PDB file of C-alpha atoms and ligand atoms in Angstrom:
ATOM      1  CA  MET A 185      13.864 -13.132   6.847  1.00  0.00           C
ATOM      2  CA  ALA A 186      11.930 -13.688   3.596  1.00  0.00           C
ATOM      3  CA  GLU A 187       8.160 -13.142   3.643  1.00  0.00           C
ATOM      4  CA  GLN A 188       6.295 -15.797   1.710  1.00  0.00           C
ATOM      5  CA  ASN A 189       3.791 -13.485   0.075  1.00  0.00           C
ATOM      6  CA  CYS A 190       6.179 -10.665  -0.690  1.00  0.00           C
ATOM      7  CA  LEU A 191       6.863 -10.099  -4.392  1.00  0.00           C
ATOM      8  CA  PHE A 192      10.326  -8.644  -3.822  1.00  0.00           C
ATOM      9  CA  CYS A 193      11.312 -11.433  -1.396  1.00  0.00           C
ATOM     10  CA  ARG A 194      10.352 -13.873  -4.144  1.00  0.00           C
ATOM     11  CA  ILE A 195      12.500 -11.968  -6.649  1.00  0.00           C
ATOM     12  CA  LEU A 196      15.389 -11.982  -4.139  1.00  0.00           C
ATOM     13  CA  GLU A 197      14.989 -15.752  -3.737  1.00  0.00           C
ATOM     14  CA  GLY A 198      15.011 -16.200  -7.523  1.00  0.00           C
ATOM     15  CA  GLU A 199      11.434 -17.553  -7.574  1.00  0.00           C
ATOM     16  CA  ILE A 200      10.263 -14.723  -9.835  1.00  0.00           C
ATOM     17  CA  PRO A 201      12.546 -13.551 -12.639  1.00  0.00           C
ATOM     18  CA  ALA A 202      13.861 -10.000 -12.751  1.00  0.00           C
ATOM     19  CA  GLU A 203      16.607  -8.173 -14.592  1.00  0.00           C
ATOM     20  CA  VAL A 204      19.072  -7.992 -11.732  1.00  0.00           C
ATOM     21  CA  ILE A 205      21.902  -5.530 -12.391  1.00  0.00           C
ATOM     22  CA  TYR A 206      23.599  -5.428  -8.975  1.00  0.00           C
ATOM     23  CA  ARG A 207      23.805  -7.598  -5.905  1.00  0.00           C
ATOM     24  CA  ASP A 208      25.783  -7.478  -2.654  1.00  0.00           C
ATOM     25  CA  ASP A 209      25.407  -8.988   0.794  1.00  0.00           C
ATOM     26  CA  ARG A 210      22.729  -6.479   1.851  1.00  0.00           C
ATOM     27  CA  SER A 211      20.899  -5.429  -1.294  1.00  0.00           C
ATOM     28  CA  VAL A 212      19.804  -6.261  -4.810  1.00  0.00           C
ATOM     29  CA  ALA A 213      19.002  -3.908  -7.698  1.00  0.00           C
ATOM     30  CA  PHE A 214      16.819  -4.793 -10.657  1.00  0.00           C
ATOM     31  CA  ARG A 215      15.040  -2.951 -13.450  1.00  0.00           C
ATOM     32  CA  ASP A 216      11.457  -1.876 -12.802  1.00  0.00           C
ATOM     33  CA  ILE A 217       9.047  -3.942 -14.892  1.00  0.00           C
ATOM     34  CA  ASN A 218       6.962  -0.837 -15.626  1.00  0.00           C
ATOM     35  CA  ALA A 219       9.678   1.749 -16.217  1.00  0.00           C
ATOM     36  CA  GLN A 220       8.641   5.384 -15.764  1.00  0.00           C
ATOM     37  CA  ALA A 221      11.850   6.730 -17.288  1.00  0.00           C
ATOM     38  CA  PRO A 222      14.576   5.433 -19.642  1.00  0.00           C
ATOM     39  CA  VAL A 223      16.432   4.318 -16.505  1.00  0.00           C
ATOM     40  CA  HIS A 224      14.242   2.991 -13.700  1.00  0.00           C
ATOM     41  CA  VAL A 225      15.938   0.692 -11.215  1.00  0.00           C
ATOM     42  CA  LEU A 226      14.764  -0.535  -7.818  1.00  0.00           C
ATOM     43  CA  ILE A 227      17.233  -1.059  -4.971  1.00  0.00           C
ATOM     44  CA  VAL A 228      15.871  -3.496  -2.433  1.00  0.00           C
ATOM     45  CA  PRO A 229      17.316  -4.632   0.915  1.00  0.00           C
ATOM     46  CA  SER A 230      17.841  -8.406   1.133  1.00  0.00           C
ATOM     47  CA  GLU A 231      16.068  -8.320   4.482  1.00  0.00           C
ATOM     48  CA  HIS A 232      12.296  -7.841   4.436  1.00  0.00           C
ATOM     49  CA  ILE A 233      11.391  -4.405   5.810  1.00  0.00           C
ATOM     50  CA  GLU A 234       7.882  -3.293   4.885  1.00  0.00           C
ATOM     51  CA  SER A 235       8.536   0.381   4.358  1.00  0.00           C
ATOM     52  CA  LEU A 236      10.701   3.297   5.391  1.00  0.00           C
ATOM     53  CA  ASP A 237       8.252   3.806   8.216  1.00  0.00           C
ATOM     54  CA  GLU A 238       9.047   0.336   9.558  1.00  0.00           C
ATOM     55  CA  ALA A 239      12.813   0.864   9.488  1.00  0.00           C
ATOM     56  CA  SER A 240      14.346   1.256  12.927  1.00  0.00           C
ATOM     57  CA  GLN A 241      17.526   2.692  14.367  1.00  0.00           C
ATOM     58  CA  ARG A 242      19.167  -0.675  13.810  1.00  0.00           C
ATOM     59  CA  ASP A 243      18.589  -0.163  10.046  1.00  0.00           C
ATOM     60  CA  GLU A 244      20.417   3.162   9.808  1.00  0.00           C
ATOM     61  CA  ALA A 245      23.533   1.734   8.178  1.00  0.00           C
ATOM     62  CA  LEU A 246      21.410  -0.307   5.767  1.00  0.00           C
ATOM     63  CA  LEU A 247      19.413   2.777   4.713  1.00  0.00           C
ATOM     64  CA  GLY A 248      22.650   4.634   4.025  1.00  0.00           C
ATOM     65  CA  HIS A 249      23.915   1.665   2.071  1.00  0.00           C
ATOM     66  CA  LEU A 250      20.806   1.610  -0.139  1.00  0.00           C
ATOM     67  CA  LEU A 251      21.347   5.281  -1.024  1.00  0.00           C
ATOM     68  CA  ARG A 252      25.016   4.681  -1.779  1.00  0.00           C
ATOM     69  CA  VAL A 253      24.043   1.793  -4.071  1.00  0.00           C
ATOM     70  CA  ALA A 254      21.470   4.100  -5.718  1.00  0.00           C
ATOM     71  CA  ALA A 255      24.209   6.628  -6.496  1.00  0.00           C
ATOM     72  CA  ARG A 256      26.540   3.919  -7.764  1.00  0.00           C
ATOM     73  CA  ILE A 257      23.886   2.549 -10.098  1.00  0.00           C
ATOM     74  CA  ALA A 258      22.965   6.019 -11.334  1.00  0.00           C
ATOM     75  CA  ASN A 259      26.626   6.518 -12.083  1.00  0.00           C
ATOM     76  CA  GLU A 260      26.936   3.198 -13.906  1.00  0.00           C
ATOM     77  CA  GLU A 261      23.784   3.973 -15.894  1.00  0.00           C
ATOM     78  CA  GLY A 262      25.325   7.259 -17.052  1.00  0.00           C
ATOM     79  CA  LEU A 263      23.021   9.582 -15.099  1.00  0.00           C
ATOM     80  CA  THR A 264      25.575  11.591 -13.146  1.00  0.00           C
ATOM     81  CA  GLU A 265      25.747  14.484 -15.643  1.00  0.00           C
ATOM     82  CA  SER A 266      22.045  14.698 -16.439  1.00  0.00           C
ATOM     83  CA  GLY A 267      20.858  14.091 -12.864  1.00  0.00           C
ATOM     84  CA  TYR A 268      18.556  11.517 -11.412  1.00  0.00           C
ATOM     85  CA  ARG A 269      16.029  11.037  -8.665  1.00  0.00           C
ATOM     86  CA  ALA A 270      16.057   8.539  -5.780  1.00  0.00           C
ATOM     87  CA  VAL A 271      12.545   8.012  -4.408  1.00  0.00           C
ATOM     88  CA  ILE A 272      11.092   5.960  -1.556  1.00  0.00           C
ATOM     89  CA  ASN A 273       7.298   5.845  -1.752  1.00  0.00           C
ATOM     90  CA  THR A 274       6.029   5.197   1.758  1.00  0.00           C
ATOM     91  CA  GLY A 275       2.454   4.099   2.328  1.00  0.00           C
ATOM     92  CA  GLU A 276      -0.417   3.568  -0.084  1.00  0.00           C
ATOM     93  CA  GLY A 277      -1.266   7.270  -0.116  1.00  0.00           C
ATOM     94  CA  ALA A 278       2.189   8.035  -1.483  1.00  0.00           C
ATOM     95  CA  GLY A 279       2.010   5.352  -4.170  1.00  0.00           C
ATOM     96  CA  GLN A 280       3.694   2.437  -2.412  1.00  0.00           C
ATOM     97  CA  SER A 281       2.328  -0.726  -4.007  1.00  0.00           C
ATOM     98  CA  VAL A 282       4.937  -3.294  -2.946  1.00  0.00           C
ATOM     99  CA  PHE A 283       5.413  -3.460   0.809  1.00  0.00           C
ATOM    100  CA  HIS A 284       9.093  -4.313   0.838  1.00  0.00           C
ATOM    101  CA  LEU A 285      11.208  -1.192   1.212  1.00  0.00           C
ATOM    102  CA  HIS A 286      12.810  -0.083  -2.055  1.00  0.00           C
ATOM    103  CA  VAL A 287      14.534   2.940  -3.540  1.00  0.00           C
ATOM    104  CA  HIS A 288      13.524   3.913  -7.070  1.00  0.00           C
ATOM    105  CA  VAL A 289      16.298   5.415  -9.202  1.00  0.00           C
ATOM    106  CA  LEU A 290      14.852   7.324 -12.139  1.00  0.00           C
ATOM    107  CA  GLY A 291      16.651   9.213 -14.856  1.00  0.00           C
ATOM    108  CA  GLY A 292      17.365   9.659 -18.527  1.00  0.00           C
ATOM    109  CA  ARG A 293      14.630  12.240 -19.096  1.00  0.00           C
ATOM    110  CA  PRO A 294      13.734  15.611 -17.563  1.00  0.00           C
ATOM    111  CA  LEU A 295      12.118  15.051 -14.152  1.00  0.00           C
ATOM    112  CA  ASN A 296       9.524  17.592 -13.093  1.00  0.00           C
ATOM    113  CA  TRP A 297       9.138  18.995  -9.631  1.00  0.00           C
ATOM    114  CA  PRO A 298       6.952  18.712  -7.642  1.00  0.00           C
ATOM    115  CA  PRO A 299       6.172  15.103  -8.552  1.00  0.00           C
ATOM    116  CA  GLY A 300       2.496  14.153  -8.886  1.00  0.00           C
TER     117      GLY A 300
HETATM  118  P1  LIG B 193       6.042   1.305  -5.378  1.00  0.00           P
HETATM  119  O1  LIG B 193       4.773   1.608  -6.130  1.00  0.00           O
HETATM  120  O2  LIG B 193       6.822   2.487  -4.925  1.00  0.00           O
HETATM  121  O3  LIG B 193       5.765   0.317  -4.256  1.00  0.00           O
HETATM  122  O4  LIG B 193       6.984   0.583  -6.419  1.00  0.00           O
HETATM  123  C1  LIG B 193       6.829  -0.749  -6.791  1.00  0.00           C
HETATM  124  C2  LIG B 193       7.444  -0.884  -8.136  1.00  0.00           C
HETATM  125  O5  LIG B 193       7.644  -2.263  -8.385  1.00  0.00           O
HETATM  126  C3  LIG B 193       6.588  -0.354  -9.278  1.00  0.00           C
HETATM  127  O6  LIG B 193       7.287   0.689  -9.953  1.00  0.00           O
HETATM  128  C4  LIG B 193       6.360  -1.568 -10.161  1.00  0.00           C
HETATM  129  O7  LIG B 193       6.383  -1.266 -11.528  1.00  0.00           O
HETATM  130  C5  LIG B 193       7.526  -2.463  -9.766  1.00  0.00           C
HETATM  131  N1  LIG B 193       7.311  -3.886  -9.986  1.00  0.00           N
HETATM  132  C6  LIG B 193       6.190  -4.596  -9.722  1.00  0.00           C
HETATM  133  N2  LIG B 193       6.386  -5.895 -10.042  1.00  0.00           N
HETATM  134  C7  LIG B 193       7.645  -6.000 -10.520  1.00  0.00           C
HETATM  135  C8  LIG B 193       8.431  -7.076 -11.028  1.00  0.00           C
HETATM  136  N3  LIG B 193       7.951  -8.336 -11.100  1.00  0.00           N
HETATM  137  N4  LIG B 193       9.683  -6.818 -11.451  1.00  0.00           N
HETATM  138  C9  LIG B 193      10.180  -5.550 -11.389  1.00  0.00           C
HETATM  139  N5  LIG B 193       9.496  -4.495 -10.912  1.00  0.00           N
HETATM  140  C10 LIG B 193       8.238  -4.711 -10.493  1.00  0.00           C
END
């Protein structure tokens, strides 16, 4: 169910433009508007779920699917050799700014650990 005031729901509905690079029946992937690495893609479930914390047992298959899509995109973007990071910021304190669950895929530069 789309949420009216959700930025990513509006992107999914095509109301706000985005550089979509992948779409299937459960998810959409588009390039982050404020890329933090040469490759920075967001994988978003078509269904509105606020955060990882809001995902329930019923979402288990969907969560696995999002990670599989993340790996597929990393592969297509040429990151398999160099490595990449899949990140789910959860809650304001961890840097979540859009409250529609999403997986960041970052790569194409050295990624430090621990992250800030
Ligand atoms: P987070 O801070 O983990 O919630 O991630 C939200 C991400 O959405 C940030 O990296 C933003 O740069 C990105 N973002 C915000 N608005 C847009 C947009 N219109 N198109 C693509 N990415 C966006």
